[in-house]
XYZ file of C-alpha atoms in Angstrom:
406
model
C -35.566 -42.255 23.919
C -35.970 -38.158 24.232
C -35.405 -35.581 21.687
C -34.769 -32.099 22.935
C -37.973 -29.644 21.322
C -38.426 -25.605 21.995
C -37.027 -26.081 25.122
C -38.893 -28.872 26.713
C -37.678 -32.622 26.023
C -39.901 -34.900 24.214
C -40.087 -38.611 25.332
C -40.847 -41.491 22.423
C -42.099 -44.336 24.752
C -44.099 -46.902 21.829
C -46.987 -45.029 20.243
C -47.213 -42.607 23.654
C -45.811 -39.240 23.886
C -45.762 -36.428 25.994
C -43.731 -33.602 26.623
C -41.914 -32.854 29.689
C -41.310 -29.485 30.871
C -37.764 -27.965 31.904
C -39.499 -25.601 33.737
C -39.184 -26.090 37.616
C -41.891 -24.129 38.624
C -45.437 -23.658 37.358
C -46.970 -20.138 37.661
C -50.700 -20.254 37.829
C -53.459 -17.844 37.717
C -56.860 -17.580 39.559
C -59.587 -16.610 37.669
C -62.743 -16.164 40.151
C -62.321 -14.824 43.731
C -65.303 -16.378 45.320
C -65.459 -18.986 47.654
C -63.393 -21.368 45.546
C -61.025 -19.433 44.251
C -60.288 -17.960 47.571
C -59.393 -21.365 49.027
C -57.246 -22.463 45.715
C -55.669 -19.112 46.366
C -55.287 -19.569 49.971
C -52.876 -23.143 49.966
C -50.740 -21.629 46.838
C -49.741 -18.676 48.365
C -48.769 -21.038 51.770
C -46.559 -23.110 49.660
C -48.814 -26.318 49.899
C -48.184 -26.983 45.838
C -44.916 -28.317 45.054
C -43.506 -26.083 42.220
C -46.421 -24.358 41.959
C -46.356 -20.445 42.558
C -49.619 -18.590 42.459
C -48.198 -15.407 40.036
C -51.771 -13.571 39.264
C -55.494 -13.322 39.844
C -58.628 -11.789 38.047
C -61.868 -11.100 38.906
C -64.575 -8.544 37.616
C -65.146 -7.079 41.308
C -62.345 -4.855 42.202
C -62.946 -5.117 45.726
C -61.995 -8.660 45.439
C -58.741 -7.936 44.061
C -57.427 -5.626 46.593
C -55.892 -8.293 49.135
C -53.932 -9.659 46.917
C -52.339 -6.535 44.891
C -48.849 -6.613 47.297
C -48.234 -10.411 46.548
C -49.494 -11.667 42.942
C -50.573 -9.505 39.914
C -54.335 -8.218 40.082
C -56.328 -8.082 36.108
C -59.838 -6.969 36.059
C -59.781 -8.853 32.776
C -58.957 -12.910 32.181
C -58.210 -11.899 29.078
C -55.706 -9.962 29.434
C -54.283 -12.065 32.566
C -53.708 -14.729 30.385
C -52.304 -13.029 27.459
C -49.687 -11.398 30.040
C -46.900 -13.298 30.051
C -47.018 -14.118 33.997
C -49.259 -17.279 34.052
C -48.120 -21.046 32.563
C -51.647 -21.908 33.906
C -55.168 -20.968 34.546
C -57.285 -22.352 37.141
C -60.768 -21.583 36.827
C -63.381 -20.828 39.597
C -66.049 -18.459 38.221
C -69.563 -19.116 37.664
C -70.573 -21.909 35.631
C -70.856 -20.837 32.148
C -67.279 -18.746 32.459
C -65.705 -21.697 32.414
C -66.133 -22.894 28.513
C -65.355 -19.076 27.278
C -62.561 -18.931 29.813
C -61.242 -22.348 29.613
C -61.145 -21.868 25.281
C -59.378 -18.303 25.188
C -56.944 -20.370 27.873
C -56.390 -23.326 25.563
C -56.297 -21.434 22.590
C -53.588 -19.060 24.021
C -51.550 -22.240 24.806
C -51.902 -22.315 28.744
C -52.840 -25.022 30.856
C -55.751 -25.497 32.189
C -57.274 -26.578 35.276
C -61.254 -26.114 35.685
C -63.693 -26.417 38.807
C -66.588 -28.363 38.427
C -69.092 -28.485 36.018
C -66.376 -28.228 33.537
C -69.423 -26.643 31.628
C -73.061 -26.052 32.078
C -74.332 -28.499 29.070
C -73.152 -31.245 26.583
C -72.358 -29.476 23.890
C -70.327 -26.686 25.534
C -68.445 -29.013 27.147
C -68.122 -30.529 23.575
C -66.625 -27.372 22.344
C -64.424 -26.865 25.557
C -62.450 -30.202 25.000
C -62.090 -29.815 21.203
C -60.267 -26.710 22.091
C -57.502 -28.920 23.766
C -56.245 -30.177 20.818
C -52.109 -28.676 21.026
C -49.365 -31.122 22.236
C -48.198 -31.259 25.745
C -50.887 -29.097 26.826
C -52.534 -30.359 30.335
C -56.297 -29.499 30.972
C -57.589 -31.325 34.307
C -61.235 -31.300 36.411
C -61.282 -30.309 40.057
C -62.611 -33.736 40.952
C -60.571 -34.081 44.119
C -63.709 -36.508 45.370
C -61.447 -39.031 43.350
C -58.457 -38.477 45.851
C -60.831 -39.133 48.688
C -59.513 -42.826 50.107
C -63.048 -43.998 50.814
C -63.711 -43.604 46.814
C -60.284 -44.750 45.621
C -60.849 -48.335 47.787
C -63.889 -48.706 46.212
C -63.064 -47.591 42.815
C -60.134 -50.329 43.430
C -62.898 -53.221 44.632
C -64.643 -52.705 41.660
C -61.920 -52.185 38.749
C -59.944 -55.090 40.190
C -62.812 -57.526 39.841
C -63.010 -58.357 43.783
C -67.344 -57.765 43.158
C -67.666 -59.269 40.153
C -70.016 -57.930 37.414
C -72.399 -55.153 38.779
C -76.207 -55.444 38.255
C -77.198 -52.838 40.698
C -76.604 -49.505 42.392
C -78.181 -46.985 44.763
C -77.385 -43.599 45.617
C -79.182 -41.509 47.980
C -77.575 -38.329 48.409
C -79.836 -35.499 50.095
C -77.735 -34.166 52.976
C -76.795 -31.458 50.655
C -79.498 -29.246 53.037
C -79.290 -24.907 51.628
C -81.105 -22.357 53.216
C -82.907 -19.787 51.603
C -79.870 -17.474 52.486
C -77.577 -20.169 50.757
C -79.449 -19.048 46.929
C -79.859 -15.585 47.930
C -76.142 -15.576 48.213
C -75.275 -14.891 44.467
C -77.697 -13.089 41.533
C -76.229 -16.393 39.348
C -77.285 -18.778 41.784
C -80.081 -21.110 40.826
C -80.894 -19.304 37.750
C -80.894 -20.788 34.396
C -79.716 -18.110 32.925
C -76.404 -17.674 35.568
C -76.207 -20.964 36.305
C -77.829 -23.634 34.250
C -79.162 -25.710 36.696
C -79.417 -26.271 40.801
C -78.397 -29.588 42.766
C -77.725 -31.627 40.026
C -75.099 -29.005 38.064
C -73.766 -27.116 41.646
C -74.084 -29.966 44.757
C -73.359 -33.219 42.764
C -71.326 -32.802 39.534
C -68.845 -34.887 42.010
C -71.061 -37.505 42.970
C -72.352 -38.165 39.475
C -68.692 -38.296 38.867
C -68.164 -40.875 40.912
C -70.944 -42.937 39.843
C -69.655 -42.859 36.438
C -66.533 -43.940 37.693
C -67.319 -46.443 39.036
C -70.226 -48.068 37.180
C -69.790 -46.588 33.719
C -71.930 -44.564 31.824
C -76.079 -45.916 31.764
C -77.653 -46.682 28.318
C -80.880 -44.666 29.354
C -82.229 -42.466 32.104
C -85.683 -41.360 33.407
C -85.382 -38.680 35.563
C -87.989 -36.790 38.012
C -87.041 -33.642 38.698
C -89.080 -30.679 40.855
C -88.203 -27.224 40.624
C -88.566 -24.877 43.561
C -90.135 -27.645 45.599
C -88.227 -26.348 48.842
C -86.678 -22.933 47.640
C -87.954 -19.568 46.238
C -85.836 -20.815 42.991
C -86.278 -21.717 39.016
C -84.333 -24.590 39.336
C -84.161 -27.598 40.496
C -83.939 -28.697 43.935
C -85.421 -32.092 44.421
C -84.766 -35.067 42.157
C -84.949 -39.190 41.829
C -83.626 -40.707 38.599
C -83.817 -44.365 37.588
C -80.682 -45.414 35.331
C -80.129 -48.416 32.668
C -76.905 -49.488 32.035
C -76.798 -51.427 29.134
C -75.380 -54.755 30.244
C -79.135 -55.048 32.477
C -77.939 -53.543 35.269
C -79.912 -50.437 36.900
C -79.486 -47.497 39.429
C -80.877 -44.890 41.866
C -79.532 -41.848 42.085
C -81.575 -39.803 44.350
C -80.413 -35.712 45.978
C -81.678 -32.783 47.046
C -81.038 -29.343 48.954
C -84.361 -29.141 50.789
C -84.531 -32.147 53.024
C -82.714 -32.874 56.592
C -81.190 -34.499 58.538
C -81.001 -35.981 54.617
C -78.828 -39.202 54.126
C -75.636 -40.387 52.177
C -75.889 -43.876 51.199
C -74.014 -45.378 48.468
C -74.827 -49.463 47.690
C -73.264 -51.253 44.971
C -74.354 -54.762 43.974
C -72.523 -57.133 42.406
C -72.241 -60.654 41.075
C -69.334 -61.128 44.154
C -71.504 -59.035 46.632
C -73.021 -56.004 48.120
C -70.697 -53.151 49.438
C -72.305 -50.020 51.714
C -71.103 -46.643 52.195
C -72.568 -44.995 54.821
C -71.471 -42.724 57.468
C -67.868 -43.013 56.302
C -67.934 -46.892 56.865
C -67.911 -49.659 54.099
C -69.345 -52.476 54.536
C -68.721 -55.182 52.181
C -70.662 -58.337 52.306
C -68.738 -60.894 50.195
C -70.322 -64.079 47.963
C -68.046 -66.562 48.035
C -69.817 -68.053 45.001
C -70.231 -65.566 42.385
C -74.420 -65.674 42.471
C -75.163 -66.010 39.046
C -72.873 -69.795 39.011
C -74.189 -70.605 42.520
C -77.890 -69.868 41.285
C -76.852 -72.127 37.915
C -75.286 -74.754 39.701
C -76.880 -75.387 43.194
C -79.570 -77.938 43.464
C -81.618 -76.431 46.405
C -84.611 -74.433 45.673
C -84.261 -71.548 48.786
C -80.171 -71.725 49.402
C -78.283 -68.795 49.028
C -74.456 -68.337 48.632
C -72.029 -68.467 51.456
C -70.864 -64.797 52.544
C -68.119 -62.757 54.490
C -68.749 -59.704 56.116
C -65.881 -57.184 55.840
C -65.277 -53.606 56.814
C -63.256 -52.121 54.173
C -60.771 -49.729 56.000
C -58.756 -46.715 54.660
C -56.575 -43.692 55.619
C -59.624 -41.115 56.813
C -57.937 -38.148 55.329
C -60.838 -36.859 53.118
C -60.880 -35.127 49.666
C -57.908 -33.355 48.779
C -58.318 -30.255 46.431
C -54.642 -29.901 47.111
C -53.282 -33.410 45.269
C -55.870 -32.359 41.999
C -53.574 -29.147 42.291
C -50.514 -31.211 42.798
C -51.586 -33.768 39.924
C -51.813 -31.067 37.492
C -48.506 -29.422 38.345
C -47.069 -32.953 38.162
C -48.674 -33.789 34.977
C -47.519 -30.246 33.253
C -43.877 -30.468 34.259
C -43.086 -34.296 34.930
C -45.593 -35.721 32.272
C -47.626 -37.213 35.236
C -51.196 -39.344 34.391
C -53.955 -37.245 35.461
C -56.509 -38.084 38.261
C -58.877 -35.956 36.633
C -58.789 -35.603 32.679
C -61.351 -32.589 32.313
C -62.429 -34.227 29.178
C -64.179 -37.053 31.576
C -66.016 -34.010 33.233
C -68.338 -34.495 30.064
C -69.555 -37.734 31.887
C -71.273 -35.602 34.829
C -72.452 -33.259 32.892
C -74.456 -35.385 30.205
C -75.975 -37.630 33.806
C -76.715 -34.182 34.785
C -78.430 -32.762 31.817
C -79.997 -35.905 30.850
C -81.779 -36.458 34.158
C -83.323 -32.463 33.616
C -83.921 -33.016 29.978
C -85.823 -36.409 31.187
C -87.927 -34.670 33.505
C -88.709 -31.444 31.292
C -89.638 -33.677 28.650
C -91.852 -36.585 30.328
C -89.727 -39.318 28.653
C -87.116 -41.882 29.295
C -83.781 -40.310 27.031
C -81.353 -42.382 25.900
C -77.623 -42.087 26.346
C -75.544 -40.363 24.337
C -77.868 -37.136 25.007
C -78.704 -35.055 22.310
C -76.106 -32.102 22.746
C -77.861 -29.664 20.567
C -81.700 -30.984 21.863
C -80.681 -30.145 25.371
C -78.915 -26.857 24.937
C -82.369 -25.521 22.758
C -84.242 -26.513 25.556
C -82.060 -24.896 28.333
C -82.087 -21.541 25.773
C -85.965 -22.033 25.822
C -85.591 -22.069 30.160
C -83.803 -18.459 29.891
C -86.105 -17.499 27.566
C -89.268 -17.985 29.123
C -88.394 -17.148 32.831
C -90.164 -15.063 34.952
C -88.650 -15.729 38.339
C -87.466 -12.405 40.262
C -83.943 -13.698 41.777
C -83.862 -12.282 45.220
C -80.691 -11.653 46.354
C -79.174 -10.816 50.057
C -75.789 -10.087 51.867
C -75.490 -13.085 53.946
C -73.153 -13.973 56.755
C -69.864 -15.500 56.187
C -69.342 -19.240 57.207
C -66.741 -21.874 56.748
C -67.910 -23.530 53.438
C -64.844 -26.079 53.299
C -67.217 -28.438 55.531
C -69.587 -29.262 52.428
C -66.619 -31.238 50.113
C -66.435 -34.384 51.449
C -70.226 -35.503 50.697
């Protein structure tokens, strides 16, 4: 059943609803003209969102505005761009902590809202973000396009549908995220606490510790080792190995950093039904055809081991898609779509994030939920105390599109 509502029809469907849109067309505004938000700007203007239409754009360097002044509106301000009247939606891509204070004034005002990652620095400001999406119909979504990527949706499908059985272990090293010194030198913000709350853990992998959670859940407890400036002339850090508990007995690895090549990318996930590899875009799976916990119950020989198959999972190699997040969103606001990427799961990142740091500053093993508050007094303690001098440096353009698939 539907009941028409303020223009927009509202359909009953059990205990669910949602409201669907009349509007056949979405107008969205950038807010952030860097790298990202040149690239989200890019594929809207070409067309490459259905009934999307990119309608305005801010950002606090007027030079950035000036090649888009002939085709979209221009604002100096976010404020002001989205109290205009010419945007349905925001889409955020300025530095980290602009996107809670950004992302609330958005909500608040009633817009949509669609946020790059981190969807905030810490816990608690993502805390405060989400509780600001709190009026009907209202869409707010992540940019976790990793989650689109077909490698990552097979095995998010292996795992939810069973196929391995319960997991009890998982390994991820993840350090061919190699930056130069030029790379941090980039940006004032960059690998600051103060502009940017973090280094590899909050910029490089918010979408890898996405995907862990994703597919493995949320840990009970974390120990994490982190080194600041090991390889960089930075405050931050850049060099890290975390041990994870996940309170069924299962445990994890999550290991990254910036300084070290040629690095590696290797995801393993065991479970009760097998071991599955990721590496160098192929997946292995190695299959138990006894789940091991009954074979190791049942079977009466000391040294046997279950029967296996060894499979190569394939999939369509068409890589992350920033593009369907963007569609998603669109769909979700005027169709009533399911999102990919609820921005109130960003949370999960962010706490893995800023419990492995908190672990490491502190000397202890931290247990999950993470104190909110305990970590953001700690971070304010960070900006406090530091001394670093940021250097910073105008450094050559280069296609930075090649880093999103990691």
């Amino acid at each position: 059943m539907s009941l028409r509502m303020n223009g927009a029809i509202l359909s009953l469907s059990g205990k669910n609803c949602h409201i669907m849109s009349e509007k056949k067309q979405v107008r969205i505004g950038i807010v952030g003209l860097g790298n990202m938000g040149r690239f989200h700007a890019d594929y809207l203007l070409k067309g490459e969102v259905a009934r999307a239409e990119l309608t305005a754009v801010s950002d606090a360097f007027p030079k950035s505005l000036e090649s888009y002044a002939d085709r979209v509106a221009v604002f100096e301000n976010c404020e002001e761009m989205v109290r205009s009247g010419k945007i349905d939606a925001l889409l955020i891509a300025t530095p980290h902590y602009f996107h809670t204070v950004q992302g609330i004034d958005a909500l608040h005002q009633g817009l949509h809202v669609l946020t790059e990652k981190p969807i905030s620095v810490h816990k608690a400001d993502c805390e405060r973000l989400i509780a600001a999406h709190n009026k009907p119909g209202q869409v707010f979504a992540a940019m976790f396009q990793l989650r689109t990527d077909p490698k990552f949706e097979k095995i998010k499908k292996l795992i939810s549908s069973g196929e391995m059985g319960q997991i009890v272990r998982v390994n991820w090293i993840n350090t061919d995220w190699f930056r130069t010194e030029a790379y941090y030198a980039s940006g004032g913000w960059r690998a600051t606490w103060k502009g940017e709350g973090g280094g590899v853990l909050l910029n490089q992998c918010p979408h890898n510790l996405d995907l862990l959670q994703w597919f493995c859940g949320m840990p009970s407890k974390v120990r994490g080792f982190a080194q600041l400036g090991r390889y960089h002339d930075i405050e931050v850090e850049d060099n890290v190995s975390a041990f994870l508990e996940y309170s069924n007995g299962a445990t994890g690895i999550f290991v990254t950093s910036t300084g070290e090549t040629p690095g590696t990318n290797r995801l393993e996930i065991a479970g009760t039904r097998g071991r599955l590899v990721l590496e160098d875009g192929i997946i292995s799976f190695t299959r138990n055809e006894t789940d091991m916990h009954k074979f190791c119950e049942e079977s009466k020989i000391g040294f046997a081991k279950p029967e296996v198959w060894e499979v190569d999972i394939p999939y369509a190699d068409t890589g992350a898609q920033h593009k369907r997040i963007t569609q998603n969103f669109v769909d979700a606001i005027l169709d009533g779509a399911s999102l990919i990427a609820p921005a109130r799961e960003g949370i999960h990142s962010v706490e893995l994030a800023n419990s492995i740091l908190y672990s490491s500053l502190i000397g202890q093993t931290v247990d999950l939920p993470l104190d909110s508050k305990a970590y953001e007094d700690k971070l304010k303690e960070l900006i406090a105390q530091s001394a670093h001098i940021k250097k910073t440096r105008e450094v050559a353009g280069e296609d930075f599109s090649k880093s999103f698939t990691k």
